[in-house]
Amino acid sequence: MPTTRLRTQVTHTRDVEEALRIARSLWPDESPSALLLHLVVRGGQAIRDEQAQNARARRGAVDAVVERFAGIYPEGYLRELRADWPE
C-alpha cells in the first residue's frame, strides 16, 4: 500500500517469534504485521506507564526527604540571617 510514512522491517528472531506467539493468543485472526503493530503499541503504553510510575516513586521519595527535614530551622530563620547581611 503506498504511503509517505517510514516503514520498518523486522527479522523474525526467536524473541520476535515468541512475542508473536504470545500476541496470537490475544489476537488469533491477525496477520503477523498486525500482531507486530499490537505489540509495538502495547509496548509503548507499558513503557509510558512504567516511566510514570517511576516518576511518582521519585516524587514520593523527594516528598519524604522534604518532610523529614521540615521544621529543622525555625520560622523566619532565613529572614533573620539575612538581616545581618549588608545591602
The first five atom37 places (N, CA, C, CB, O) and aatype in JSON, in Angstrom:
{
  "aatype": [12, 14, 16, 16, 1, 10, 1, 16, 5, 19, 16, 8, 16, 1, 3, 19, 6, 6, 0, 10, 1, 9, 0, 1, 15, 10, 17, 14, 3, 6, 15, 14, 15, 0, 10, 10, 10, 8, 10, 19, 19, 1, 7, 7, 5, 0, 9, 1, 3, 6, 5, 0, 5, 2, 0, 1, 0, 1, 1, 7, 0, 19, 3, 0, 19, 19, 6, 1, 13, 0, 7, 9, 18, 14, 6, 7, 18, 10, 1, 6, 10, 1, 0, 3, 17, 14, 6],
  "atom_mask": [
    [1, 1, 1, 1, 1],
    [1, 1, 1, 1, 1],
    [1, 1, 1, 1, 1],
    [1, 1, 1, 1, 1],
    [1, 1, 1, 1, 1],
    [1, 1, 1, 1, 1],
    [1, 1, 1, 1, 1],
    [1, 1, 1, 1, 1],
    [1, 1, 1, 1, 1],
    [1, 1, 1, 1, 1],
    [1, 1, 1, 1, 1],
    [1, 1, 1, 1, 1],
    [1, 1, 1, 1, 1],
    [1, 1, 1, 1, 1],
    [1, 1, 1, 1, 1],
    [1, 1, 1, 1, 1],
    [1, 1, 1, 1, 1],
    [1, 1, 1, 1, 1],
    [1, 1, 1, 1, 1],
    [1, 1, 1, 1, 1],
    [1, 1, 1, 1, 1],
    [1, 1, 1, 1, 1],
    [1, 1, 1, 1, 1],
    [1, 1, 1, 1, 1],
    [1, 1, 1, 1, 1],
    [1, 1, 1, 1, 1],
    [1, 1, 1, 1, 1],
    [1, 1, 1, 1, 1],
    [1, 1, 1, 1, 1],
    [1, 1, 1, 1, 1],
    [1, 1, 1, 1, 1],
    [1, 1, 1, 1, 1],
    [1, 1, 1, 1, 1],
    [1, 1, 1, 1, 1],
    [1, 1, 1, 1, 1],
    [1, 1, 1, 1, 1],
    [1, 1, 1, 1, 1],
    [1, 1, 1, 1, 1],
    [1, 1, 1, 1, 1],
    [1, 1, 1, 1, 1],
    [1, 1, 1, 1, 1],
    [1, 1, 1, 1, 1],
    [1, 1, 1, 0, 1],
    [1, 1, 1, 0, 1],
    [1, 1, 1, 1, 1],
    [1, 1, 1, 1, 1],
    [1, 1, 1, 1, 1],
    [1, 1, 1, 1, 1],
    [1, 1, 1, 1, 1],
    [1, 1, 1, 1, 1],
    [1, 1, 1, 1, 1],
    [1, 1, 1, 1, 1],
    [1, 1, 1, 1, 1],
    [1, 1, 1, 1, 1],
    [1, 1, 1, 1, 1],
    [1, 1, 1, 1, 1],
    [1, 1, 1, 1, 1],
    [1, 1, 1, 1, 1],
    [1, 1, 1, 1, 1],
    [1, 1, 1, 0, 1],
    [1, 1, 1, 1, 1],
    [1, 1, 1, 1, 1],
    [1, 1, 1, 1, 1],
    [1, 1, 1, 1, 1],
    [1, 1, 1, 1, 1],
    [1, 1, 1, 1, 1],
    [1, 1, 1, 1, 1],
    [1, 1, 1, 1, 1],
    [1, 1, 1, 1, 1],
    [1, 1, 1, 1, 1],
    [1, 1, 1, 0, 1],
    [1, 1, 1, 1, 1],
    [1, 1, 1, 1, 1],
    [1, 1, 1, 1, 1],
    [1, 1, 1, 1, 1],
    [1, 1, 1, 0, 1],
    [1, 1, 1, 1, 1],
    [1, 1, 1, 1, 1],
    [1, 1, 1, 1, 1],
    [1, 1, 1, 1, 1],
    [1, 1, 1, 1, 1],
    [1, 1, 1, 1, 1],
    [1, 1, 1, 1, 1],
    [1, 1, 1, 1, 1],
    [1, 1, 1, 1, 1],
    [1, 1, 1, 1, 1],
    [1, 1, 1, 1, 1]
  ],
  "atom_positions": [
    [[0.85, -1.17, 0.0], [0.0, 0.0, 0.0], [0.9, 1.24, 0.0], [-0.97, -0.01, 1.22], [1.82, 1.31, 0.82]],
    [[0.68, 2.2, -0.87], [1.5, 3.4, -0.93], [1.34, 4.23, 0.35], [1.13, 4.25, -2.16], [0.25, 4.34, 0.9]],
    [[2.44, 4.79, 0.8], [2.41, 5.65, 1.99], [3.62, 6.56, 1.97], [2.38, 4.8, 3.29], [4.64, 6.25, 1.35]],
    [[3.5, 7.67, 2.64], [4.64, 8.57, 2.81], [5.32, 8.32, 4.15], [4.2, 10.04, 2.69], [6.33, 8.95, 4.46]],
    [[4.77, 7.41, 4.93], [5.32, 7.12, 6.26], [6.49, 6.15, 6.16], [4.23, 6.55, 7.18], [6.56, 5.33, 5.25]],
    [[7.37, 6.25, 7.12], [8.51, 5.36, 7.21], [8.04, 3.93, 7.49], [9.49, 5.83, 8.31], [7.13, 3.72, 8.3]],
    [[8.64, 2.97, 6.83], [8.34, 1.57, 7.07], [9.54, 0.92, 7.74], [7.98, 0.83, 5.74], [10.68, 1.34, 7.51]],
    [[9.29, -0.09, 8.56], [10.34, -0.78, 9.28], [10.2, -2.27, 9.06], [10.3, -0.45, 10.78], [9.11, -2.83, 9.19]],
    [[11.31, -2.92, 8.71], [11.3, -4.37, 8.56], [11.8, -4.99, 9.86], [12.19, -4.81, 7.35], [12.67, -4.45, 10.53]],
    [[11.23, -6.12, 10.2], [11.61, -6.83, 11.41], [11.95, -8.26, 11.05], [10.48, -6.78, 12.48], [11.16, -8.95, 10.41]],
    [[13.13, -8.7, 11.45], [13.52, -10.09, 11.25], [12.9, -10.94, 12.35], [15.08, -10.24, 11.24], [12.9, -10.55, 13.52]],
    [[12.37, -12.06, 11.98], [11.7, -12.93, 12.95], [12.73, -13.77, 13.7], [10.67, -13.85, 12.24], [12.95, -14.94, 13.39]],
    [[13.34, -13.14, 14.69], [14.27, -13.84, 15.57], [13.46, -14.7, 16.54], [15.2, -12.84, 16.34], [12.23, -14.67, 16.51]],
    [[14.14, -15.45, 17.38], [13.42, -16.27, 18.38], [12.57, -15.4, 19.28], [14.4, -17.09, 19.23], [11.42, -15.74, 19.58]],
    [[13.12, -14.26, 19.73], [12.37, -13.37, 20.61], [11.14, -12.8, 19.92], [13.26, -12.24, 21.1], [10.07, -12.69, 20.52]],
    [[11.3, -12.43, 18.65], [10.18, -11.88, 17.9], [9.12, -12.97, 17.69], [10.65, -11.32, 16.53], [7.93, -12.71, 17.85]],
    [[9.54, -14.17, 17.34], [8.59, -15.27, 17.16], [7.84, -15.56, 18.46], [9.32, -16.54, 16.68], [6.64, -15.84, 18.43]],
    [[8.54, -15.51, 19.58], [7.88, -15.74, 20.88], [6.86, -14.64, 21.17], [8.93, -15.81, 22.02], [5.75, -14.92, 21.62]],
    [[7.23, -13.4, 20.9], [6.3, -12.29, 21.1], [5.09, -12.44, 20.19], [7.0, -10.94, 20.85], [3.96, -12.17, 20.61]],
    [[5.31, -12.86, 18.95], [4.19, -13.07, 18.03], [3.29, -14.21, 18.5], [4.72, -13.37, 16.61], [2.07, -14.13, 18.4]],
    [[3.89, -15.26, 19.02], [3.1, -16.38, 19.54], [2.21, -15.91, 20.69], [4.03, -17.53, 20.01], [1.03, -16.26, 20.76]],
    [[2.78, -15.12, 21.58], [2.01, -14.59, 22.71], [0.9, -13.67, 22.2], [2.93, -13.83, 23.71], [-0.25, -13.76, 22.65]],
    [[1.23, -12.79, 21.28], [0.23, -11.87, 20.72], [-0.88, -12.63, 20.02], [0.89, -10.88, 19.75], [-2.05, -12.24, 20.09]],
    [[-0.53, -13.71, 19.33], [-1.53, -14.5, 18.61], [-2.55, -15.1, 19.58], [-0.84, -15.63, 17.8], [-3.69, -15.36, 19.2]],
    [[-2.15, -15.32, 20.83], [-3.12, -15.85, 21.81], [-4.2, -14.82, 22.13], [-2.39, -16.29, 23.11], [-5.31, -15.17, 22.51]],
    [[-3.86, -13.52, 21.97], [-4.86, -12.47, 22.19], [-5.61, -12.11, 20.92], [-4.19, -11.22, 22.75], [-6.8, -11.8, 20.95]],
    [[-4.91, -12.16, 19.8], [-5.49, -11.77, 18.51], [-5.25, -12.9, 17.5], [-4.86, -10.42, 18.0], [-4.4, -12.77, 16.62]],
    [[-5.99, -13.99, 17.62], [-5.7, -15.19, 16.82], [-5.9, -15.02, 15.31], [-6.56, -16.3, 17.29], [-5.29, -15.75, 14.53]],
    [[-6.72, -14.11, 14.89], [-7.02, -13.98, 13.46], [-6.21, -12.88, 12.76], [-8.48, -13.7, 13.28], [-6.46, -12.58, 11.6]],
    [[-5.26, -12.3, 13.46], [-4.49, -11.19, 12.9], [-3.27, -11.7, 12.14], [-4.05, -10.22, 14.01], [-2.74, -12.77, 12.43]],
    [[-2.84, -10.92, 11.16], [-1.63, -11.23, 10.41], [-0.4, -10.91, 11.27], [-1.58, -10.43, 9.07], [-0.51, -10.19, 12.26]],
    [[0.77, -11.45, 10.89], [1.98, -11.11, 11.64], [2.23, -9.59, 11.7], [3.18, -11.8, 11.01], [2.67, -9.08, 12.72]],
    [[1.95, -8.89, 10.62], [2.12, -7.43, 10.62], [1.21, -6.76, 11.64], [1.85, -6.85, 9.23], [1.65, -5.88, 12.38]],
    [[-0.04, -7.18, 11.69], [-0.99, -6.61, 12.65], [-0.58, -6.97, 14.07], [-2.42, -7.12, 12.36], [-0.7, -6.15, 14.98]],
    [[-0.09, -8.2, 14.26], [0.37, -8.6, 15.59], [1.54, -7.73, 16.04], [0.78, -10.08, 15.6], [1.59, -7.3, 17.19]],
    [[2.48, -7.47, 15.13], [3.61, -6.6, 15.46], [3.13, -5.2, 15.84], [4.59, -6.52, 14.28], [3.65, -4.58, 16.77]],
    [[2.15, -4.7, 15.11], [1.6, -3.39, 15.45], [1.0, -3.39, 16.85], [0.53, -2.97, 14.42], [1.24, -2.46, 17.63]],
    [[0.23, -4.42, 17.18], [-0.32, -4.54, 18.54], [0.8, -4.55, 19.57], [-1.18, -5.82, 18.67], [0.72, -3.87, 20.59]],
    [[1.84, -5.32, 19.31], [2.95, -5.43, 20.25], [3.67, -4.09, 20.44], [3.95, -6.49, 19.78], [4.03, -3.72, 21.56]],
    [[3.87, -3.38, 19.35], [4.54, -2.08, 19.44], [3.7, -1.1, 20.25], [4.81, -1.51, 18.03], [4.22, -0.4, 21.12]],
    [[2.41, -1.04, 19.97], [1.54, -0.11, 20.68], [1.47, -0.48, 22.17], [0.12, -0.11, 20.06], [1.62, 0.38, 23.03]],
    [[1.25, -1.76, 22.46], [1.18, -2.2, 23.86], [2.51, -1.98, 24.57], [0.8, -3.68, 23.93], [2.53, -1.59, 25.74]],
    [[3.62, -2.22, 23.87], [4.93, -2.0, 24.46], [5.16, -0.53, 24.78], [0.0, 0.0, 0.0], [5.68, -0.2, 25.84]],
    [[4.77, 0.34, 23.86], [4.9, 1.78, 24.11], [4.07, 2.23, 25.3], [0.0, 0.0, 0.0], [4.52, 3.04, 26.11]],
    [[2.86, 1.69, 25.4], [2.0, 2.03, 26.54], [2.62, 1.53, 27.84], [0.59, 1.43, 26.36], [2.59, 2.24, 28.85]],
    [[3.17, 0.33, 27.82], [3.79, -0.23, 29.02], [4.99, 0.6, 29.47], [4.21, -1.68, 28.78], [5.16, 0.84, 30.66]],
    [[5.8, 1.03, 28.52], [6.96, 1.85, 28.86], [6.51, 3.2, 29.42], [7.86, 2.06, 27.63], [7.06, 3.67, 30.42]],
    [[5.52, 3.81, 28.78], [4.99, 5.09, 29.28], [4.46, 4.94, 30.71], [3.87, 5.62, 28.36], [4.72, 5.79, 31.56]],
    [[3.72, 3.86, 30.97], [3.17, 3.63, 32.3], [4.28, 3.4, 33.33], [2.22, 2.43, 32.28], [4.21, 3.89, 34.45]],
    [[5.31, 2.66, 32.93], [6.44, 2.41, 33.82], [7.18, 3.71, 34.15], [7.41, 1.4, 33.19], [7.57, 3.93, 35.29]],
    [[7.36, 4.56, 33.15], [8.02, 5.84, 33.38], [7.2, 6.71, 34.33], [8.25, 6.58, 32.05], [7.76, 7.38, 35.2]],
    [[5.89, 6.71, 34.16], [5.03, 7.5, 35.04], [5.09, 6.96, 36.47], [3.57, 7.48, 34.53], [5.12, 7.73, 37.43]],
    [[5.1, 5.64, 36.6], [5.19, 5.03, 37.92], [6.54, 5.38, 38.57], [5.02, 3.49, 37.82], [6.58, 5.69, 39.77]],
    [[7.62, 5.35, 37.8], [8.93, 5.71, 38.34], [8.97, 7.17, 38.76], [10.02, 5.43, 37.3], [9.57, 7.51, 39.78]],
    [[8.34, 8.04, 37.97], [8.3, 9.46, 38.31], [7.53, 9.67, 39.61], [7.65, 10.27, 37.17], [7.94, 10.48, 40.44]],
    [[6.42, 8.95, 39.79], [5.65, 9.06, 41.03], [6.47, 8.57, 42.22], [4.33, 8.26, 40.93], [6.43, 9.16, 43.29]],
    [[7.22, 7.48, 42.01], [8.06, 6.95, 43.09], [9.15, 7.94, 43.46], [8.68, 5.61, 42.68], [9.43, 8.15, 44.65]],
    [[9.79, 8.56, 42.45], [10.83, 9.57, 42.73], [10.23, 10.75, 43.47], [11.49, 10.04, 41.41], [10.83, 11.26, 44.43]],
    [[9.05, 11.19, 43.03], [8.41, 12.32, 43.7], [8.07, 11.98, 45.14], [7.13, 12.74, 42.94], [8.21, 12.81, 46.03]],
    [[7.64, 10.75, 45.37], [7.34, 10.3, 46.73], [8.59, 10.29, 47.6], [0.0, 0.0, 0.0], [8.54, 10.65, 48.77]],
    [[9.72, 9.88, 47.02], [10.99, 9.87, 47.76], [11.42, 11.29, 48.1], [12.08, 9.15, 46.94], [11.88, 11.55, 49.21]],
    [[11.28, 12.2, 47.15], [11.63, 13.61, 47.41], [10.72, 14.18, 48.5], [11.51, 14.46, 46.12], [11.2, 14.85, 49.41]],
    [[9.43, 13.91, 48.41], [8.49, 14.4, 49.42], [8.84, 13.86, 50.81], [7.06, 14.0, 49.05], [8.71, 14.57, 51.81]],
    [[9.28, 12.6, 50.87], [9.65, 12.01, 52.15], [10.87, 12.71, 52.75], [9.94, 10.51, 51.99], [10.92, 12.94, 53.96]],
    [[11.85, 13.05, 51.91], [13.03, 13.76, 52.4], [12.65, 15.16, 52.86], [14.12, 13.85, 51.3], [13.09, 15.62, 53.91]],
    [[11.81, 15.84, 52.07], [11.37, 17.18, 52.45], [10.65, 17.13, 53.79], [10.45, 17.79, 51.37], [10.88, 17.96, 54.67]],
    [[9.78, 16.16, 53.94], [9.03, 16.02, 55.19], [9.96, 15.72, 56.37], [7.97, 14.92, 55.06], [9.76, 16.22, 57.48]],
    [[10.96, 14.9, 56.12], [11.91, 14.52, 57.18], [12.65, 15.73, 57.72], [12.92, 13.49, 56.65], [12.92, 15.83, 58.92]],
    [[12.99, 16.67, 56.82], [13.76, 17.83, 57.23], [12.91, 19.07, 57.48], [14.79, 18.13, 56.2], [13.44, 20.13, 57.83]],
    [[11.6, 18.95, 57.31], [10.72, 20.08, 57.56], [10.81, 20.47, 59.04], [9.25, 19.74, 57.17], [10.79, 19.62, 59.93]],
    [[10.91, 21.75, 59.27], [10.95, 22.24, 60.64], [12.32, 22.19, 61.28], [0.0, 0.0, 0.0], [12.46, 22.5, 62.46]],
    [[13.34, 21.82, 60.53], [14.68, 21.74, 61.1], [15.18, 23.14, 61.47], [15.66, 21.06, 60.11], [15.96, 23.31, 62.42]],
    [[14.73, 24.14, 60.72], [15.06, 25.53, 61.04], [13.76, 26.23, 61.45], [15.73, 26.27, 59.82], [12.71, 25.96, 60.88]],
    [[13.84, 27.1, 62.44], [12.61, 27.78, 62.9], [12.07, 28.75, 61.85], [12.88, 28.53, 64.21], [12.8, 29.19, 60.96]],
    [[10.8, 29.06, 61.97], [10.14, 30.01, 61.08], [10.89, 31.34, 61.11], [8.65, 30.22, 61.48], [11.23, 31.84, 62.18]],
    [[11.14, 31.9, 59.94], [11.82, 33.19, 59.85], [13.33, 33.12, 59.95], [0.0, 0.0, 0.0], [13.98, 34.16, 60.02]],
    [[13.9, 31.93, 59.96], [15.35, 31.76, 60.12], [16.12, 32.51, 59.04], [15.71, 30.27, 60.08], [17.06, 33.25, 59.35]],
    [[15.76, 32.34, 57.79], [16.48, 33.0, 56.7], [16.32, 34.52, 56.76], [15.99, 32.47, 55.35], [17.27, 35.25, 56.49]],
    [[15.15, 34.98, 57.1], [14.92, 36.42, 57.2], [15.84, 37.01, 58.26], [13.43, 36.71, 57.55], [16.47, 38.04, 58.03]],
    [[15.93, 36.36, 59.41], [16.8, 36.85, 60.48], [18.27, 36.77, 60.08], [16.57, 36.03, 61.77], [19.04, 37.68, 60.37]],
    [[18.65, 35.7, 59.42], [20.03, 35.55, 58.97], [20.4, 36.64, 57.98], [20.24, 34.16, 58.34], [21.48, 37.22, 58.06]],
    [[19.51, 36.92, 57.05], [19.77, 37.93, 56.03], [19.75, 39.36, 56.58], [18.75, 37.8, 54.92], [20.34, 40.26, 55.99]],
    [[19.08, 39.54, 57.7], [19.02, 40.87, 58.3], [20.4, 41.37, 58.69], [18.11, 40.86, 59.53], [20.63, 42.58, 58.73]],
    [[21.33, 40.47, 58.97], [22.7, 40.84, 59.34], [23.59, 41.11, 58.13], [23.31, 39.75, 60.18], [24.71, 41.59, 58.3]],
    [[23.12, 40.81, 56.93], [23.92, 41.0, 55.73], [23.87, 42.46, 55.29], [23.44, 40.07, 54.6], [22.83, 43.1, 55.34]],
    [[25.03, 42.96, 54.85], [24.98, 44.33, 54.32], [24.25, 44.35, 52.99], [26.4, 44.9, 54.16], [24.24, 43.36, 52.26]],
    [[23.64, 45.47, 52.67], [22.91, 45.61, 51.4], [23.81, 45.63, 50.24], [22.1, 46.84, 51.39], [23.35, 45.74, 49.11]]
  ]
}
